[in-house]
Structure formats: C-alpha cells, structure tokens
CSV table of C-alpha atoms (C1' of nucleotides) in Angstrom, one decimal:
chain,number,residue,atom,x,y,z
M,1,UNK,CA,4.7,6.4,-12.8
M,2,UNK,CA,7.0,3.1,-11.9
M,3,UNK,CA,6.2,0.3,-13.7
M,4,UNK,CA,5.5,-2.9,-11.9
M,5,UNK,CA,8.8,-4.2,-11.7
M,6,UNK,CA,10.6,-0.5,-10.9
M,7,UNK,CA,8.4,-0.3,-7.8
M,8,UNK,CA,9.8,-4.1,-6.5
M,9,UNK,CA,12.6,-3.2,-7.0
M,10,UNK,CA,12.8,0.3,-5.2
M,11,UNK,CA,11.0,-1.0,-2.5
M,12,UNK,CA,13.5,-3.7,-1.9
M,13,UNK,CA,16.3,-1.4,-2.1
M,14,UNK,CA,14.8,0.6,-0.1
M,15,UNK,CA,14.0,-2.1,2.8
M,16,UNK,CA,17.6,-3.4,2.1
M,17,UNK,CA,19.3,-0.9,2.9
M,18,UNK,CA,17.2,0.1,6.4
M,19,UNK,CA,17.6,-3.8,7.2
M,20,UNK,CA,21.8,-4.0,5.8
M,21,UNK,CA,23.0,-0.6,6.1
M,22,UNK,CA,24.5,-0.6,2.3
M,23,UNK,CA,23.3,-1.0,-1.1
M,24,UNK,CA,21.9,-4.7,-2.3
M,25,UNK,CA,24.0,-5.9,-5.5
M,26,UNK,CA,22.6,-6.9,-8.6
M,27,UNK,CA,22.2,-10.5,-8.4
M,28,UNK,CA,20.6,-9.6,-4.7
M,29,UNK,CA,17.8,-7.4,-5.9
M,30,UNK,CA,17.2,-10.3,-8.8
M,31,UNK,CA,17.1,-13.2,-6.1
M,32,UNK,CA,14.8,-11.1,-3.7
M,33,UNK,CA,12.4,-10.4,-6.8
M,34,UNK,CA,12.9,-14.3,-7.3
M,35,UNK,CA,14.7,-13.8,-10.5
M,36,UNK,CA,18.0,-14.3,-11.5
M,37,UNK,CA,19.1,-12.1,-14.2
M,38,UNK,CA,21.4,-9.0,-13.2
M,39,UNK,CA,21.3,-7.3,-16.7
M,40,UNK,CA,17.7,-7.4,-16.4
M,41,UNK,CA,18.0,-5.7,-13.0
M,42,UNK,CA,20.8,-3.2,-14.3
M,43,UNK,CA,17.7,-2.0,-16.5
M,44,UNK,CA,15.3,-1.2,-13.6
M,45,UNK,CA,17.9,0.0,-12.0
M,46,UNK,CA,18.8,2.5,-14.7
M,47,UNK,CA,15.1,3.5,-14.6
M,48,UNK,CA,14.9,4.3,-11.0
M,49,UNK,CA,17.7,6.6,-11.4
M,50,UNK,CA,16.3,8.6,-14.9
M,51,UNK,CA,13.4,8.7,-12.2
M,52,UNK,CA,15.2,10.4,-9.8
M,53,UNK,CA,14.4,8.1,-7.0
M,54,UNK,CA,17.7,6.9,-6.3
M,55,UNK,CA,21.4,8.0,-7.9
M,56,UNK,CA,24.2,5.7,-9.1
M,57,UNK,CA,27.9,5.2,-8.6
M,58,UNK,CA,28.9,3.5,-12.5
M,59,UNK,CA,30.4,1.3,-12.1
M,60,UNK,CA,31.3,0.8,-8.2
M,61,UNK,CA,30.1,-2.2,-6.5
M,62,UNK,CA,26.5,-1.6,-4.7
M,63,UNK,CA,27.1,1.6,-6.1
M,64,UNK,CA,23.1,2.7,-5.2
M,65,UNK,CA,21.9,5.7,-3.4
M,66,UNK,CA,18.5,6.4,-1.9
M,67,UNK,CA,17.8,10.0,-3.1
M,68,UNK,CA,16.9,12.0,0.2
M,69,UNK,CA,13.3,13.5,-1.0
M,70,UNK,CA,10.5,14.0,0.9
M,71,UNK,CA,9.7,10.5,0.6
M,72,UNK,CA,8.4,8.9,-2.6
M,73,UNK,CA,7.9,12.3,-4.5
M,74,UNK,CA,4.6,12.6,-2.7
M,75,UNK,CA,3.9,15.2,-0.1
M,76,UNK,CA,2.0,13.6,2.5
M,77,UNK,CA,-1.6,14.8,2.0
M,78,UNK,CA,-3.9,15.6,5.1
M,79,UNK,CA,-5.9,12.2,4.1
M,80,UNK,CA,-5.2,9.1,3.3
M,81,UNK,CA,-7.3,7.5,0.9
M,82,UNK,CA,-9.7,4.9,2.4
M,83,UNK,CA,-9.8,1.3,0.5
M,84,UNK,CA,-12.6,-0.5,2.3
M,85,UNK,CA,-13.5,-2.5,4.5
M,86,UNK,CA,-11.5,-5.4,5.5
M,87,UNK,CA,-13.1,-8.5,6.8
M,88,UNK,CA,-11.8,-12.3,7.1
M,89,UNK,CA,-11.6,-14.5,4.5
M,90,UNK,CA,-13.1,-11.5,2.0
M,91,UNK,CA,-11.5,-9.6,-0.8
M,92,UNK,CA,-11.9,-5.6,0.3
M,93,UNK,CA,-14.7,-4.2,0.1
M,94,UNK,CA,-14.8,-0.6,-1.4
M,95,UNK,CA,-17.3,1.1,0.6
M,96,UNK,CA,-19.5,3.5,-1.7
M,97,UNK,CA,-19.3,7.3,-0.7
M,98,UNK,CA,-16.4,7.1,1.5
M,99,UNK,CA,-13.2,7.3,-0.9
M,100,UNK,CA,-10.8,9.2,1.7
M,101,UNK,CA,-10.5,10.0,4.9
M,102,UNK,CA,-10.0,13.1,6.4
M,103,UNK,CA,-8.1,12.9,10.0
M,104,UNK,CA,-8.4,16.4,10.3
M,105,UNK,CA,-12.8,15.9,10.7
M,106,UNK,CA,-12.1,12.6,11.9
M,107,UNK,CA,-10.5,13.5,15.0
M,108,UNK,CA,-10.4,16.8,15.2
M,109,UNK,CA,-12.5,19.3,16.8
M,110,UNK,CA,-13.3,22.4,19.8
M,111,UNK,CA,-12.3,22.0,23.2
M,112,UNK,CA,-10.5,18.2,21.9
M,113,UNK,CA,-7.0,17.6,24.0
M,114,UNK,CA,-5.3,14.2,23.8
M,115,UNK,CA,-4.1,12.1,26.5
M,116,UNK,CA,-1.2,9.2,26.7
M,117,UNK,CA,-2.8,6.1,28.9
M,118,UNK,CA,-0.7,4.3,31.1
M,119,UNK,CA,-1.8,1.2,32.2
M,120,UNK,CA,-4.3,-1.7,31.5
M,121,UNK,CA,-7.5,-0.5,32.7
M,122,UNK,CA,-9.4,0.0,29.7
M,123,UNK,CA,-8.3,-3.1,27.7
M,124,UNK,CA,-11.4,-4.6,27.1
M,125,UNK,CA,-12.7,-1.9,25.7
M,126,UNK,CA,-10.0,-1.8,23.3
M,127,UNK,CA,-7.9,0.7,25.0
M,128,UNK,CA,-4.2,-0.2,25.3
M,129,UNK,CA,-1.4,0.8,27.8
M,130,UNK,CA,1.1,3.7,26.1
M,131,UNK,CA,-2.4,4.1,23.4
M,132,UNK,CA,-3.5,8.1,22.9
M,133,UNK,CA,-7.4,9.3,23.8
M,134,UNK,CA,-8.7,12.4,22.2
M,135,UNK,CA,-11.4,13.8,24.7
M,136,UNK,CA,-14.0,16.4,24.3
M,137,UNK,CA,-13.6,18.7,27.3
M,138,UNK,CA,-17.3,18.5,29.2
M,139,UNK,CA,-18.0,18.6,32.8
M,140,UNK,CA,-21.2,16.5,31.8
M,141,UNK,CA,-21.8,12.9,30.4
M,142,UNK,CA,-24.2,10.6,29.3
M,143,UNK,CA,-24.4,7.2,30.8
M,144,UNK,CA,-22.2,4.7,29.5
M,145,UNK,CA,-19.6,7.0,28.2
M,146,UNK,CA,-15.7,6.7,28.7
M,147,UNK,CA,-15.2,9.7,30.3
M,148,UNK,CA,-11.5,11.1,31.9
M,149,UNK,CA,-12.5,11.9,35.6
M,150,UNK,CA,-11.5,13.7,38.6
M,151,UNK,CA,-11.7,12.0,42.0
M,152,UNK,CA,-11.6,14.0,45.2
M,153,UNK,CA,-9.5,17.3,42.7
M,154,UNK,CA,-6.5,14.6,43.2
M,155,UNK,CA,-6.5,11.3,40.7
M,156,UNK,CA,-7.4,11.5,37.4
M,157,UNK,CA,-8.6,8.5,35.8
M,158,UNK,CA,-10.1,7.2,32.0
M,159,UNK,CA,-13.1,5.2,33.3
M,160,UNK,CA,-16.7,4.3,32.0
M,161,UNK,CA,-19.0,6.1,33.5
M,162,UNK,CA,-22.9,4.8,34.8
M,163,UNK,CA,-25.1,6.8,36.5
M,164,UNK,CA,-26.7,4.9,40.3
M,165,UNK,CA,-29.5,5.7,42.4
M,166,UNK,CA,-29.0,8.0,45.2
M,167,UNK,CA,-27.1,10.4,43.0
M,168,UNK,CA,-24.1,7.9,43.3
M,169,UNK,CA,-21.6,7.7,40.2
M,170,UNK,CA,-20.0,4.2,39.1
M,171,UNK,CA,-16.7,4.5,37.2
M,172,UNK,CA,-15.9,1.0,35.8
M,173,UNK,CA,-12.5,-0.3,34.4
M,174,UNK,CA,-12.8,-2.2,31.6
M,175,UNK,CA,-10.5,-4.7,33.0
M,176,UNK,CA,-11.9,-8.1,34.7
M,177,UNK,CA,-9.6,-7.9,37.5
M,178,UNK,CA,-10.4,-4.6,38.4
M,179,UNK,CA,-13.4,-3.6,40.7
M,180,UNK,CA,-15.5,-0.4,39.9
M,181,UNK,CA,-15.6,2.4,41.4
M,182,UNK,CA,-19.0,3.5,43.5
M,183,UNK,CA,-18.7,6.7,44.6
M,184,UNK,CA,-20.7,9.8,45.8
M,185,UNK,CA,-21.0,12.5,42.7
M,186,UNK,CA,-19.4,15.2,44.6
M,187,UNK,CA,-16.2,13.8,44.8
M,188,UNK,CA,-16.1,13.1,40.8
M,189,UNK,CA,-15.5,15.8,38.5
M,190,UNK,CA,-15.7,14.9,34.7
M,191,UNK,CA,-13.1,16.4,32.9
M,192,UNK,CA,-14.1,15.1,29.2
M,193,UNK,CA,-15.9,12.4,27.1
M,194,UNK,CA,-14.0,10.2,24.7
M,195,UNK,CA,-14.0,10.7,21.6
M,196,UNK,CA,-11.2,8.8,19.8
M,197,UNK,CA,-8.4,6.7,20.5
M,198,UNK,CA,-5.1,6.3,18.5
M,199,UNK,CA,-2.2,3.5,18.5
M,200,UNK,CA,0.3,3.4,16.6
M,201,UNK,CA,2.9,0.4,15.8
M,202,UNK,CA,6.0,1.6,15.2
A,1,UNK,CA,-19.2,15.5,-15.0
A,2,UNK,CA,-18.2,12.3,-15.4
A,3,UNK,CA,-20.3,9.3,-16.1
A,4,UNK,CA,-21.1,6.7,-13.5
A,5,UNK,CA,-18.8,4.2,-15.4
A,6,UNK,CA,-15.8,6.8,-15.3
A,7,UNK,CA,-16.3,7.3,-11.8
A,8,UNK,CA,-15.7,4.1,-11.3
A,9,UNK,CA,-12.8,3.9,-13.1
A,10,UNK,CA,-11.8,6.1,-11.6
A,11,UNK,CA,-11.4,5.0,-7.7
A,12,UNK,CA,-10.6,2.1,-8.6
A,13,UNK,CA,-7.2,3.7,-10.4
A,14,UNK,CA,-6.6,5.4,-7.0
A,15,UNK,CA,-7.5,2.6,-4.5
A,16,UNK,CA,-5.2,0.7,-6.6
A,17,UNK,CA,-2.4,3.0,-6.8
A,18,UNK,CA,-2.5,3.4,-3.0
A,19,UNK,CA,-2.6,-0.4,-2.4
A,20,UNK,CA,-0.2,-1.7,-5.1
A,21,UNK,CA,2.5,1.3,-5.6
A,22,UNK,CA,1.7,1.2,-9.6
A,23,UNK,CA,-1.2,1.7,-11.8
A,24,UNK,CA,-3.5,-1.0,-12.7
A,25,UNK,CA,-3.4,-2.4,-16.1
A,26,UNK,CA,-6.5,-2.3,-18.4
A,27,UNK,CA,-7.8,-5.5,-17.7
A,28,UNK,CA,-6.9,-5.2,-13.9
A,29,UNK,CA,-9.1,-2.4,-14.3
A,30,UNK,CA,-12.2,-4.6,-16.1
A,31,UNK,CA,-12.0,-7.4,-13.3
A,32,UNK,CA,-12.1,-4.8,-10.9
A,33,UNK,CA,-15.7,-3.6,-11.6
A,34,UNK,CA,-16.5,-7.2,-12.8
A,35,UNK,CA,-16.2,-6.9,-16.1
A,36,UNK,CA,-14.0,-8.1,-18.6
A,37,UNK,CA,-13.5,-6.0,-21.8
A,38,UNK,CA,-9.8,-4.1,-21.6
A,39,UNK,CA,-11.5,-2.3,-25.2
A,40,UNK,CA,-14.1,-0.7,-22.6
A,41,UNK,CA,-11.8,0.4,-20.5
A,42,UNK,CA,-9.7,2.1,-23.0
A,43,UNK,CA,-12.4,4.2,-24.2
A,44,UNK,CA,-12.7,5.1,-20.1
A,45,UNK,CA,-9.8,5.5,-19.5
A,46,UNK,CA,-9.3,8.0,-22.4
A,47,UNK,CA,-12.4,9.6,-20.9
A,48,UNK,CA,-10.6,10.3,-18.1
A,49,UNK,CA,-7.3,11.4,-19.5
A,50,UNK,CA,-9.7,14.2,-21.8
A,51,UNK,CA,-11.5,15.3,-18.7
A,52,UNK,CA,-7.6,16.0,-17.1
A,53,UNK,CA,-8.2,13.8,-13.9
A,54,UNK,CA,-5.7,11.4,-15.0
A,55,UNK,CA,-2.4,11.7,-17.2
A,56,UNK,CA,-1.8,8.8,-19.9
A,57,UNK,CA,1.4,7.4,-21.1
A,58,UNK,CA,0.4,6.5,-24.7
A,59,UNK,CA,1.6,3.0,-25.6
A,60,UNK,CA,3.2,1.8,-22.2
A,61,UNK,CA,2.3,-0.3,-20.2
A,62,UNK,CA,0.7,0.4,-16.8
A,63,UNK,CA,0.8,3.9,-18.1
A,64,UNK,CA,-1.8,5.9,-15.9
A,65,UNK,CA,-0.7,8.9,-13.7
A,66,UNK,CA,-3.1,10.4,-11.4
A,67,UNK,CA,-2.8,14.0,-11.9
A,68,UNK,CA,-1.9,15.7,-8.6
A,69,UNK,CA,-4.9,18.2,-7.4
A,70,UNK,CA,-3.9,21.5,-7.2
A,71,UNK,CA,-3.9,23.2,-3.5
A,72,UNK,CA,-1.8,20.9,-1.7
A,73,UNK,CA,0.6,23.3,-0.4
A,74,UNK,CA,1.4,22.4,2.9
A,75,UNK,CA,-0.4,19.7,5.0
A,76,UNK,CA,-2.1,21.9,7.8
A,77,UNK,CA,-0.2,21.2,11.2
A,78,UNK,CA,-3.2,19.5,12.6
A,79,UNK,CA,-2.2,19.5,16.0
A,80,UNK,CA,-3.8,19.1,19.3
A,81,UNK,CA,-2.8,19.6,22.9
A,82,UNK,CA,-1.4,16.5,24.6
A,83,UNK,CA,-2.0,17.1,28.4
A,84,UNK,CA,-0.2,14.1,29.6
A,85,UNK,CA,-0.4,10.8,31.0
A,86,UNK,CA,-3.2,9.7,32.6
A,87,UNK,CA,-2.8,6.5,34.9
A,88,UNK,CA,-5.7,5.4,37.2
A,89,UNK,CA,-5.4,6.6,40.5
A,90,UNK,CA,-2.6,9.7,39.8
A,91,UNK,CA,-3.3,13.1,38.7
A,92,UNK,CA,-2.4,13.7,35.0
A,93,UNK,CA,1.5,14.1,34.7
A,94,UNK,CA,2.7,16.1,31.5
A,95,UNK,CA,4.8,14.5,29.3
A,96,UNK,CA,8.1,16.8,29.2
A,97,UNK,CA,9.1,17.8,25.7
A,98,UNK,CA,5.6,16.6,23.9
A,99,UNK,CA,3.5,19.4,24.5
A,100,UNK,CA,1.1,18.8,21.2
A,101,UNK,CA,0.5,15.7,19.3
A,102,UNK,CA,0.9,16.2,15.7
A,103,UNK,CA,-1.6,14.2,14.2
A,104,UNK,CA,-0.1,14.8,10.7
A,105,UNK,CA,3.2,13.0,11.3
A,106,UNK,CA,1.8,10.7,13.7
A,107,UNK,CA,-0.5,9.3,11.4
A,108,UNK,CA,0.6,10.4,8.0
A,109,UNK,CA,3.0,9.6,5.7
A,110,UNK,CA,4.1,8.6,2.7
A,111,UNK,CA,2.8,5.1,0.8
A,112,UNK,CA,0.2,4.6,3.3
A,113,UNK,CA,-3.8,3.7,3.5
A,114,UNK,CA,-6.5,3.5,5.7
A,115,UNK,CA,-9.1,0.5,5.8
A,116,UNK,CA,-12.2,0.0,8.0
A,117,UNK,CA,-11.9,-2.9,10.2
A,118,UNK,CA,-14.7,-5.7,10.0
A,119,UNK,CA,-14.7,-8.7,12.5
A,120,UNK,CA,-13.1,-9.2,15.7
A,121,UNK,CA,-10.7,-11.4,14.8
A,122,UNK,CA,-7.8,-8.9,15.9
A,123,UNK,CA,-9.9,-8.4,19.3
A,124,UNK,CA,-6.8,-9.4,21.4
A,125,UNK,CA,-4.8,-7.1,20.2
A,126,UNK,CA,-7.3,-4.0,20.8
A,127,UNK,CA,-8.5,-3.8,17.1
A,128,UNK,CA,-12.3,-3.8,17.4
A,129,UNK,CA,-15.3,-4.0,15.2
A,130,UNK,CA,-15.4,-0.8,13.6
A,131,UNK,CA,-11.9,0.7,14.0
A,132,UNK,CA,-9.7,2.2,10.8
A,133,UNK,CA,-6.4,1.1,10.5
A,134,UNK,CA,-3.8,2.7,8.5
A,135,UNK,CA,-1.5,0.3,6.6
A,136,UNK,CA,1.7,1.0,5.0
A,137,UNK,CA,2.0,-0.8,1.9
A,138,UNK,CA,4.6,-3.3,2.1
A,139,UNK,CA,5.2,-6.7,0.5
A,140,UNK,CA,7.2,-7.6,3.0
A,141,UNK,CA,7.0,-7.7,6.9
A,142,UNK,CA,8.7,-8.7,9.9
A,143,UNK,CA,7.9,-11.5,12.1
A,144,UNK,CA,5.3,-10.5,14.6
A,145,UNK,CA,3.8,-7.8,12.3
A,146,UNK,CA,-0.3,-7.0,11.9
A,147,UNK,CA,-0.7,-7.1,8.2
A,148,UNK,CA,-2.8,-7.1,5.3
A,149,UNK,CA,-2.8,-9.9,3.9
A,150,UNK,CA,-4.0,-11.7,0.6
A,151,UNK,CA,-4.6,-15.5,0.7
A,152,UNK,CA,-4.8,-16.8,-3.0
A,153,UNK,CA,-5.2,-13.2,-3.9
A,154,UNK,CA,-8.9,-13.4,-3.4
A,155,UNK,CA,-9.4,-13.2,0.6
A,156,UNK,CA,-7.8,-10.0,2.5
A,157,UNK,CA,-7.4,-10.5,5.8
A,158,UNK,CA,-5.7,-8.3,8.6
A,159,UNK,CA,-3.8,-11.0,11.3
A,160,UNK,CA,-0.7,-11.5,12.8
A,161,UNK,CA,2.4,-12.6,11.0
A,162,UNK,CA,4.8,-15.3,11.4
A,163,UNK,CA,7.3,-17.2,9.4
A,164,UNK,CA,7.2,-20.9,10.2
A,165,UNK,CA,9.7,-23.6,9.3
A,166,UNK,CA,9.9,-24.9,5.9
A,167,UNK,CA,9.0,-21.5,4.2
A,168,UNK,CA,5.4,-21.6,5.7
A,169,UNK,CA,3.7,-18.4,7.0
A,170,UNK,CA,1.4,-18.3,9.9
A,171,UNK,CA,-1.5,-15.6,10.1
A,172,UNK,CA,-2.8,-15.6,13.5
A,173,UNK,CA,-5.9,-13.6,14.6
A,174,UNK,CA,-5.6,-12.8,17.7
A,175,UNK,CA,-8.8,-13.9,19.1
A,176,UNK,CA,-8.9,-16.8,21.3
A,177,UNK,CA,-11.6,-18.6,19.7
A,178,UNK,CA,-10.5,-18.5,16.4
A,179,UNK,CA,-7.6,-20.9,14.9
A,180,UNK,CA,-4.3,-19.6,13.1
A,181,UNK,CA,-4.2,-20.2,9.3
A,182,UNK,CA,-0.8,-21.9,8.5
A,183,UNK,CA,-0.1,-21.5,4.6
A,184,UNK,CA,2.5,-21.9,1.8
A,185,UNK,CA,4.0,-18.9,1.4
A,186,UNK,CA,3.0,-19.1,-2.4
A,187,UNK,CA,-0.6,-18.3,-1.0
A,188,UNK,CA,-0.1,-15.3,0.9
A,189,UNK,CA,0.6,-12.1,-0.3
A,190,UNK,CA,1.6,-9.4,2.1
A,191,UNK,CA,0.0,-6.1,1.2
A,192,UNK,CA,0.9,-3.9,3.6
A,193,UNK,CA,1.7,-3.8,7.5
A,194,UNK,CA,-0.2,-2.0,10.2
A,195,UNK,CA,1.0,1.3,11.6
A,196,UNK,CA,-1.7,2.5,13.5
A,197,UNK,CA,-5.2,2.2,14.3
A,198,UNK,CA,-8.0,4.4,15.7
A,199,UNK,CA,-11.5,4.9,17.1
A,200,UNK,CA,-13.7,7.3,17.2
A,201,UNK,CA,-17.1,7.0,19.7
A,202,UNK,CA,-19.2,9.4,18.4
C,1,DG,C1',51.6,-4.6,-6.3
C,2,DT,C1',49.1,-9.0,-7.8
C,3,DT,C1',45.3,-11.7,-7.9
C,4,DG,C1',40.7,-13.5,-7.9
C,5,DA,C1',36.1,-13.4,-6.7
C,6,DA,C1',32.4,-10.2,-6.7
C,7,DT,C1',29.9,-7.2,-9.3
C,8,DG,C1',28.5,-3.8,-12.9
C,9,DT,C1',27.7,-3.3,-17.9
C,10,DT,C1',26.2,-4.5,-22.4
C,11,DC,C1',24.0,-7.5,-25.7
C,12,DT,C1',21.1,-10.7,-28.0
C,13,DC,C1',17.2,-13.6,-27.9
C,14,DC,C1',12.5,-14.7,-26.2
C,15,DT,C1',8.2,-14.8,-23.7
C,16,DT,C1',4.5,-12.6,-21.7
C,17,DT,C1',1.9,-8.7,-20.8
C,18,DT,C1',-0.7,-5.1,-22.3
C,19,DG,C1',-2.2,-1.0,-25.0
C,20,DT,C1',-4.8,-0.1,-29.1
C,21,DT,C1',-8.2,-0.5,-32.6
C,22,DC,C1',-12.4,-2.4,-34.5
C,23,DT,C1',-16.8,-4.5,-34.9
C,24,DC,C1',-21.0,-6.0,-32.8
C,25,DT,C1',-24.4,-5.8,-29.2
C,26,DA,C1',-27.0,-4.5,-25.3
C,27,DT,C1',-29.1,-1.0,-22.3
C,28,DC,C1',-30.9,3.1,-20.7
C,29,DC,C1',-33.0,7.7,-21.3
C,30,DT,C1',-35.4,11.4,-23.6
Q,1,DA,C1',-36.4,6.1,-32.9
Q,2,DG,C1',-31.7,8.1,-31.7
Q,3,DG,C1',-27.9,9.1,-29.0
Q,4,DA,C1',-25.0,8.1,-25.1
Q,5,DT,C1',-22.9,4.6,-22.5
Q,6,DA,C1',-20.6,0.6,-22.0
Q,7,DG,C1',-19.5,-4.6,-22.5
Q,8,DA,C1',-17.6,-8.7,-25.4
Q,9,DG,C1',-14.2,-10.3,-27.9
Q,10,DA,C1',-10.7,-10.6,-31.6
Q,11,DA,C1',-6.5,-9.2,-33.8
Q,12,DC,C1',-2.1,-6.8,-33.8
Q,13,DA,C1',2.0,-4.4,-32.3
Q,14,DA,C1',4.7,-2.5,-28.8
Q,15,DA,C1',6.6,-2.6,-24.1
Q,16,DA,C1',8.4,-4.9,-20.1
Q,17,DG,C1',11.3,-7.8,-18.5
Q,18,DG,C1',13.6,-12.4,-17.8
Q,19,DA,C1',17.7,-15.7,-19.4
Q,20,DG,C1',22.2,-16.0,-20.1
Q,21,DA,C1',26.6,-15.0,-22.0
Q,22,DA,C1',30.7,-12.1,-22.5
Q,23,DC,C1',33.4,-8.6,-20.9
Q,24,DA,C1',35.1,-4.8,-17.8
Q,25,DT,C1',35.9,-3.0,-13.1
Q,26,DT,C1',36.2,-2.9,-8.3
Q,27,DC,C1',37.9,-4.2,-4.1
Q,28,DA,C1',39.7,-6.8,-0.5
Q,29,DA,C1',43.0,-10.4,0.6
Q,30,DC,C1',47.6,-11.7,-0.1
DNA sequence: GTTGAATGTTCTCCTTTTGTTCTCTATCCT
DNA sequence: AGGATAGAGAACAAAAGGAGAACATTCAAC
C-alpha cells in the first residue's frame, strides 16, 4: 500500500506526463505537492519504483517511466464500490446495506439491448443527445413509461408514452418545444420500455 | 463473523481506500465512526487483520492492505447489444463497427467509485435526483469538469468546476435557481471527477 | 569540445504524524 | 455476576517526510 505522499506523487506524475508528454523533474513534482524539497521527492520517488509502479533512468534528467500495467495493479472488478450518497453542502453519506454496486444486476438483464440517442427530445427527463438507453424488449407498456416506439413500421422514436380515450396513444417528448404526439394505436408499435440510461464524460 | 464494530471498520477502510488512493490512519478511522480513541481502533483493526480480511504492516504508518478476494479472474465481458441510433422521426440506424456495448470498459476502470446522487442541483446537466455517478478519483481537474468536491473538508458536493482569477475556484450547480459558490482554493478539495452517470427506471 | 544551467543524488537535521501499549470505564447480553 | 465489546485518554517510539546544503551528472547551447 502507497503511503500518503507516494500516492501524490504518482498521481501527479502520472497526470503530468498525460498533460506534458515527458517526465516532471524533481523540484516540479515538490512544487505541484506545494513543497519544495527535491531530496525529499527523490525518496518517494525511489519508493514508487521498489513499488513497481514506475521505473527509473539514474541519474538522467526526468529520467521517470510510467510502468505499463494494467493500470494501478488492480484488475478492474465487475463493481465498483459504492460510497454514498452525495448531497449539497453534506459530508457523504454511507448508505447502510449497499457497500458496492454491481453493473452487471444493475443494468443488466433478458431481452435488454442498448440504444445511442441522437437528439434533444428527452432532455427534461434527463436524457441527453449522444447519452445510451438500455431497454427491455416488450411490445406492451404501462402508462407513463419511456418506451422506444415504432410509428407507421417506419420511424423509431424514444418517447413517453400515455394511454387516451378512444384507444388513441400519446407519445410525449420531454422537450418544451416539442409537441406530442396523438396518434391512433395501430400505427404505434412498442418496441421496449426503458430501463436505464448511461452517459459518460470522457 | 465479525462484530458490528469490525464491520464497521471495516467499510469504512474500503470506502476510504476507494476515495482517497491510501489507507486511513487509526484516528481517521475513530472520527470516521464518530469516535475518537486510535487504542480502539487498534484492537479492531488487529481483529481484522486475525480474521484475514485485511493485511497489516506492523509499525508503519497508514499500514492497512485490503486483502484481495479470491475469484477475480477475469471481469465477465458484460456486454449487451447496441442496436443503433435512435433519432425521433428516423428508423434506428446501426452504428457501423459498435455492434455491442461493453459495459465493463465503458464504465469500469481502474481508481474509480460510484455515489448516489441526492438533490437536483446538477439538473441542467441531466444528473437527476436519484442517479449514480461514477467518479474517478482525482485531486485535480480540468476547467469545466463535474466533480466531487470537499468544501472545508466537511461538505461534499458534486458541481461544476472552474478556476477563477486570483487562485479562486468556482463550483457551479447547474440548476438555474441556485447560485455558484466562489471559494479560496484553500477550501475546496477536489476528490474526484465525474465519468459517467446512469439511471435505472425500474 | 566547453560551458553553464538544470537536475539527480546523498546527507543531516527536525517536525509532525501515527502505530502501539496500557489502564480505566461503560455497555450489552446471557 | 461474568464475559465480550468497545471507548477515552495518556505515554512512548518509530515512521514519514520536509528543509536545505553540497556535490555529481546531464544536456543543450555555444
């Protein structure tokens, strides 16, 4: 295990040298840790290599080398573990029972497909252009659902879905300058519910 | 079987590890679960170490390893069909080349946790009431980033991040009714930075 | 080449943090 | 009552790591 000041200064190595393209010197890696002592810095420095986390050129200038493992020495595990809950102006909040979560139960399951949205339909509802949807396949749903639907066996579109009288089907954007759609049920064909909905930021 | 105190002990080793990069010292551990006595949580801690769930350094600092389960061969592919693009008002168009959506190496990977979002302070930016967010842990972040971050390390808070003029740091939720914090930067720590976020609507 | 600034290496000295050990108490449960 | 569990707090020694100096090398400019 790293101690405190091993894993600063690995992880501004490491974010150095993705940001610079070539090793941060001695005296760098002591400013960025808001010190200013490069023997101290040799010794961490030292430590990370007996680690094996990085290897050293003696004696060459920015002589450092990020040692291509599988990442930190970890293998990435099919969950990640879950802290809490975060709220504003709180400290985290561990949240009894629930220590990790498991993506594989979380968004995983039969007859599940994902889809890539395009466009800005569903954005009050949280739903993002260029975000992922994870939908149950059904040909049935209940009202209020997001549900991916087929119009007339020709568009497809990710829509909330209301029941209306005369056997009429509503399929709403999420959008406030978008109109709903009111059609008749025979020319809508539910394809799937949602289920989940992914982004990711990098 | 451990006792309700080890248990405690515990999470809080692995929550901590996750977040920070580093174990927890004794007392880090006490203030965690609201105590104060680092004497306690030697006698816990050695608990532990006897009941093989953690590895103990004798003598150094910091010097807790969690001891990796066993079974972790490979992370299970985890996959799931990605049909295509779905846009309002056009059939579904595959996406050439991304035939499945790996769920593992979308969303996994290595130094990263998950927290349960609480508020709708990040409304704007489609992070709702509810969601999970996984957060790479970071102590640094680039202008525009989501991250965690701690104010006066008491408050966690997930917002927007900006670096102002004379080493201030603005966090900005982005909900429209709610007002941008500008702080020292002595004030804020960054804990990690957002990677992805999802849903589920079951 | 020569040269000089940049940089790695080694040491010594100190401060602070932190593990360890002990003693005393306070609960809780059977 | 008696044992298991765990908190408070004090005292001590070791570890971590910063400061700063002195020296050795590297490396790019000349």
């Amino acid at each position: 295990m790293l101690t405190p000041g091993q894993r600063k200064v690995f992880d501004f190595i490491k974010d150095y040298i993705s940001r610079e393209g070539f090793a941060p010197s001695l005296a760098e890696i002591a400013a960025g840790l808001g010190t200013s002592s490069r023997g101290s810095m040799h010794k961490q420095v030292q430590a990370l290599a007996a680690a094996g986390l990085i290897r050293l050129l003696p004696g060459r200038k920015r002589g450092i080398e990020l040692v291509e493992d599988g990442a930190d020495g970890d293998t990435p595990p099919a969950t990640l573990p879950l802290l809490g809950r975060i709220a504003a102006g709180q400290p985290i909040q561990a949240i009894p029972d629930e220590q990790t979560l498991n993506l594989t139960e979380f968004l995983l399951g039969p007859n599940r497909f994902a889809l890539r949205v395009q466009g800005d339909s569903m954005i009050e509802a949280g739903i993002l252009d260029g975000d992922t949807v994870i939908v149950r396949r059904s040909d049935t749903a209940e009202d209020g659902d997001i549900v991916v639907a087929l119009i007339d066996n020709e568009e497809a579109t990710l829509k909330r879905f209301h029941r209306r009288v005369g056997g009429r089907i509503e399929l709403a954007p999420e959008n406030r300058s978008l109109r709903p759609l009111v059609l008749d049920a025979r020319r809508v064909r539910i394809q799937g519910v949602l289920v989940s909905q992914l982004r990711t930021y990098d």
